[in-house]
Amino acid sequence: MTAAATTAPPPAELSPRVGLAEGLRQTMTLAWRTIVQVRHNPWELGDFSIQPIMFVLLFTYVFGGAIAGSTGEYLTFALPGIIVMNMLFITMYVGTGLNIDLTKGVFDRLRSLPVARWAPMAGRILADQVKQAWSIFLLLAVGMILGFRIGTDVASLLAAVGLMLVFALAFSWVSVLVGVLAKDPEKVQLFGFTALFPVTFVSNVFAPTDTMPGWLQKFVEVNPVTILADASRALMLGDETTGTQWHVASATTPALQSLLWAAVIAAVFAPLSVWALRRRV
Amino acid sequence: MDHAIWADGLVKRFGETTALDGVNLGVRTGTVLGLLGPNGAGKTTAVRVLATLLRPDAGTASVGGYDIERQAHQVRQLVGLTGQYAAVDEMLTGAENLLLIGRLLGMPRPAAKQRARELLSDFDLTDAADRAAKTYSGGMRRRLDLAASLVGRPQMLFLDEPTTGLDPRARSELWSLIRRLVSGGVTVLLTTQYLEEADALADEIVVIDHGRVIATGTPDELKAKTGSQTLAVRPEDESHLPLVTAVVGELTKSTPELQGSRVTAPVTDPAVLPAVVRRLDDAGVLVTELTLRGASLNEVFLSLTGHPAEDGDGDEGPTEGSLT
Ligand SMILES: Nc1ncnc2c1ncn2[C@@H]1O[C@H](COP(=O)(O)OP(=O)(O)OP(=O)(O)O)[C@@H](O)[C@H]1O
Ligand SMILES: [Mg+2]
């Protein structure tokens, strides 16, 4: 303990608030931190890299033949939906990370610094977007190796990816709320996955809606996971599969409905999360 | 007088609990204020309010002349905070933790790295710099946390029980670090449960209990009030107790207490001890115990409040577990 423990003269004038550019820079720094955490924690990397690949392999080769009669055809149908499902699971890390910060006091340390009030949350969500983009890319690449083909053009593919990222952005707020309400990080995972499993599986990600009993179809049809999966299939596959039993609807309606769902989710959960966070700290 | 920190009637409630019940305090620029109190006294709450982490329910406070509520952002630019529990990112390495703070404070990357290196070496963490903080021992985390609060070379330092969990060597190093910071002009607000620590570091001590300030003064003033040390004498033969009580009472100019077969009394003048030895020797009294020890926080409390320090968490805080 020597020289470093000295002080600088006080700054002449302290700024009264954080500028936008400064706040964005802090957001980048905090996003960097979350990405570095992943580098030190290969277990998490496995969760959003290896696990979805396992899902693709499992469903394609184990169930694909039984569900669609051909593994290749099933992969074409299921991959866009699996990407959507995986996207929802990854958002849970926003809540887990936030919860760890809250329980370990790191959140307080960040709040005690002259940092924009919104930067910690924005940093997490930005990092989440990076993880999401990585996962989508990875799953598409693995799918291509196994025989998945994009039936549309690059613009449509990018639109599909963009749509998923927007939805992830909105859905992150659900994760934030769980992260704030849960007592410890394990409960975030437990609660998050318990809620996500029915929502993702009771959709048309793995099987077409019309193969299900009528009462279930009603839920499946309004499930945002179904809608987003429909939109992604349409944007990635286009007309390629028209005429087969895996009919792909036009992209416009499900895409707009997905955006509507995203807006509703964000409008409900963002204020709720902020309110819960204010109460907790 | 030039006050770096000034609080006036701070009140903070958590549901039924009143954690701060009208706290007033002032810290002169470049001095150390020791906030002394038992568990649940409100020390952490006071620090959190002054560090802008909690909004007070009533009262006002300023830090460096800036209002903690209306000018919180300026306050945050002045203050380095070390909370009661080490707040480090366990998944990052020690070096990355400090780099993160430096970058958030707006330092360019090379400068932030350089600063991180300096602090790691200052806090004896160079060897562990590139290990994830989750592999650190409690004391190492504590030191990393302290280093994190110094990254921006703050003008003011809030330390909430900074030496709890440190071994004696790390504790004395921290004490000298704090002294060095203060000689460099830093103002320190430090909470502690140990009178000894407040005595060693603080220019002024504020004693709080149940959210209220019950005494304020320099360490010497408080000692004068409470007796800085306690003399304890246990005669071999219990029939000598009245004589021992009389001698101790006369020499310490106080009314000694009788605890079993032991006589205790507060002492302010260290010369009392040899005088007691001489007198008892002259009187032919053999003793099995003759000690002079620092007054415990409990004794300070006893003399300040008339009641022993109790565990504030026990009767007010949310209790975990229940009687079955
Ligand atoms: N977030 C909270 N919610 C409810 N009660 C709280 C909260 N924080 C503190 N308290 C209560 O306020 C009182 C003061 O607590 P505080 O943590 O300030 O004490 P302290 O002096 O720092 O104690 P310790 O020495 O144990 O750290 C206690 O009764 C505590 O239970
Ligand atoms: Mg405390």
PDB file of C-alpha atoms and ligand atoms in Angstrom, chain A residues 279-281, chain B residues 12-15 17-20 37-48 54 84-85 160-161 191-193 208 210-211 311-318, ligand 1:
ATOM      1  CA  ARG A 279     -38.652  -1.287  -4.243  1.00  0.00           C
ATOM      2  CA  ARG A 280     -35.813  -3.723  -3.884  1.00  0.00           C
ATOM      3  CA  VAL A 281     -32.888  -1.298  -3.703  1.00  0.00           C
TER       4      VAL A 281
ATOM      5  CA  LYS B  12     -35.051   6.440   7.365  1.00  0.00           C
ATOM      6  CA  ARG B  13     -37.723   3.842   8.010  1.00  0.00           C
ATOM      7  CA  PHE B  14     -38.051   0.301   6.745  1.00  0.00           C
ATOM      8  CA  GLY B  15     -41.645  -0.635   7.410  1.00  0.00           C
ATOM      9  CA  THR B  17     -38.236  -0.322  11.801  1.00  0.00           C
ATOM     10  CA  THR B  18     -36.870   3.169  12.177  1.00  0.00           C
ATOM     11  CA  ALA B  19     -33.274   2.664  11.108  1.00  0.00           C
ATOM     12  CA  LEU B  20     -32.350   6.358  11.366  1.00  0.00           C
ATOM     13  CA  GLY B  37     -22.481   1.520  17.117  1.00  0.00           C
ATOM     14  CA  PRO B  38     -23.616  -2.045  17.746  1.00  0.00           C
ATOM     15  CA  ASN B  39     -25.419  -4.327  15.272  1.00  0.00           C
ATOM     16  CA  GLY B  40     -28.551  -2.745  13.925  1.00  0.00           C
ATOM     17  CA  ALA B  41     -27.667   0.736  15.169  1.00  0.00           C
ATOM     18  CA  GLY B  42     -28.161   2.225  11.714  1.00  0.00           C
ATOM     19  CA  LYS B  43     -24.540   2.637  10.597  1.00  0.00           C
ATOM     20  CA  THR B  44     -24.986   1.009   7.209  1.00  0.00           C
ATOM     21  CA  THR B  45     -28.232   2.853   6.620  1.00  0.00           C
ATOM     22  CA  ALA B  46     -26.531   6.169   7.357  1.00  0.00           C
ATOM     23  CA  VAL B  47     -23.697   5.403   4.961  1.00  0.00           C
ATOM     24  CA  ARG B  48     -26.095   4.286   2.239  1.00  0.00           C
ATOM     25  CA  LEU B  54     -31.109   5.303  -0.249  1.00  0.00           C
ATOM     26  CA  GLN B  84     -20.172  -3.655   4.500  1.00  0.00           C
ATOM     27  CA  TYR B  85     -20.019  -6.726   2.270  1.00  0.00           C
ATOM     28  CA  ASP B 160     -18.588   0.540   6.187  1.00  0.00           C
ATOM     29  CA  GLU B 161     -16.782  -1.722   8.668  1.00  0.00           C
ATOM     30  CA  THR B 191     -18.192   2.846  10.567  1.00  0.00           C
ATOM     31  CA  THR B 192     -16.977   0.354  13.090  1.00  0.00           C
ATOM     32  CA  GLN B 193     -18.094  -1.723  16.005  1.00  0.00           C
ATOM     33  CA  ILE B 208     -25.266   5.795  17.481  1.00  0.00           C
ATOM     34  CA  HIS B 210     -31.249   2.552  17.616  1.00  0.00           C
ATOM     35  CA  GLY B 211     -30.860   5.179  14.898  1.00  0.00           C
ATOM     36  CA  ASP B 311     -28.253  -6.959  19.398  1.00  0.00           C
ATOM     37  CA  GLY B 312     -30.479  -4.606  17.473  1.00  0.00           C
ATOM     38  CA  ASP B 313     -31.175  -7.195  14.810  1.00  0.00           C
ATOM     39  CA  GLY B 314     -32.615  -9.554  17.332  1.00  0.00           C
ATOM     40  CA  ASP B 315     -35.625  -7.572  18.401  1.00  0.00           C
ATOM     41  CA  GLU B 316     -36.304  -5.348  15.423  1.00  0.00           C
ATOM     42  CA  GLY B 317     -34.985  -6.786  12.237  1.00  0.00           C
ATOM     43  CA  PRO B 318     -36.748  -9.449  10.253  1.00  0.00           C
TER      44      PRO B 318
HETATM   45  N1  LIG C   1     -33.516  -3.079   3.540  1.00  0.00           N
HETATM   46  C1  LIG C   1     -33.979  -3.173   4.793  1.00  0.00           C
HETATM   47  N2  LIG C   1     -35.229  -3.619   5.013  1.00  0.00           N
HETATM   48  C2  LIG C   1     -35.715  -3.712   6.266  1.00  0.00           C
HETATM   49  N3  LIG C   1     -35.037  -3.375   7.377  1.00  0.00           N
HETATM   50  C3  LIG C   1     -33.791  -2.925   7.217  1.00  0.00           C
HETATM   51  C4  LIG C   1     -33.189  -2.806   5.928  1.00  0.00           C
HETATM   52  N4  LIG C   1     -31.933  -2.331   6.078  1.00  0.00           N
HETATM   53  C5  LIG C   1     -31.752  -2.176   7.406  1.00  0.00           C
HETATM   54  N5  LIG C   1     -32.858  -2.510   8.095  1.00  0.00           N
HETATM   55  C6  LIG C   1     -33.030  -2.422   9.563  1.00  0.00           C
HETATM   56  O1  LIG C   1     -32.593  -1.152   9.984  1.00  0.00           O
HETATM   57  C7  LIG C   1     -31.855  -1.236  11.189  1.00  0.00           C
HETATM   58  C8  LIG C   1     -30.491  -0.631  10.999  1.00  0.00           C
HETATM   59  O2  LIG C   1     -29.762  -1.456  10.136  1.00  0.00           O
HETATM   60  P1  LIG C   1     -28.279  -1.128   9.659  1.00  0.00           P
HETATM   61  O3  LIG C   1     -27.924  -2.146   8.649  1.00  0.00           O
HETATM   62  O4  LIG C   1     -28.174   0.291   9.264  1.00  0.00           O
HETATM   63  O5  LIG C   1     -27.449  -1.384  10.994  1.00  0.00           O
HETATM   64  P2  LIG C   1     -25.877  -1.423  11.221  1.00  0.00           P
HETATM   65  O6  LIG C   1     -25.577  -0.452  12.288  1.00  0.00           O
HETATM   66  O7  LIG C   1     -25.163  -1.259   9.942  1.00  0.00           O
HETATM   67  O8  LIG C   1     -25.691  -2.903  11.786  1.00  0.00           O
HETATM   68  P3  LIG C   1     -24.489  -3.943  11.587  1.00  0.00           P
HETATM   69  O9  LIG C   1     -23.450  -3.614  12.585  1.00  0.00           O
HETATM   70  O10 LIG C   1     -25.142  -5.260  11.886  1.00  0.00           O
HETATM   71  O11 LIG C   1     -24.027  -3.846  10.189  1.00  0.00           O
HETATM   72  C9  LIG C   1     -31.847  -2.704  11.579  1.00  0.00           C
HETATM   73  O12 LIG C   1     -32.867  -2.908  12.538  1.00  0.00           O
HETATM   74  C10 LIG C   1     -32.161  -3.428  10.299  1.00  0.00           C
HETATM   75  O13 LIG C   1     -32.865  -4.618  10.550  1.00  0.00           O
END
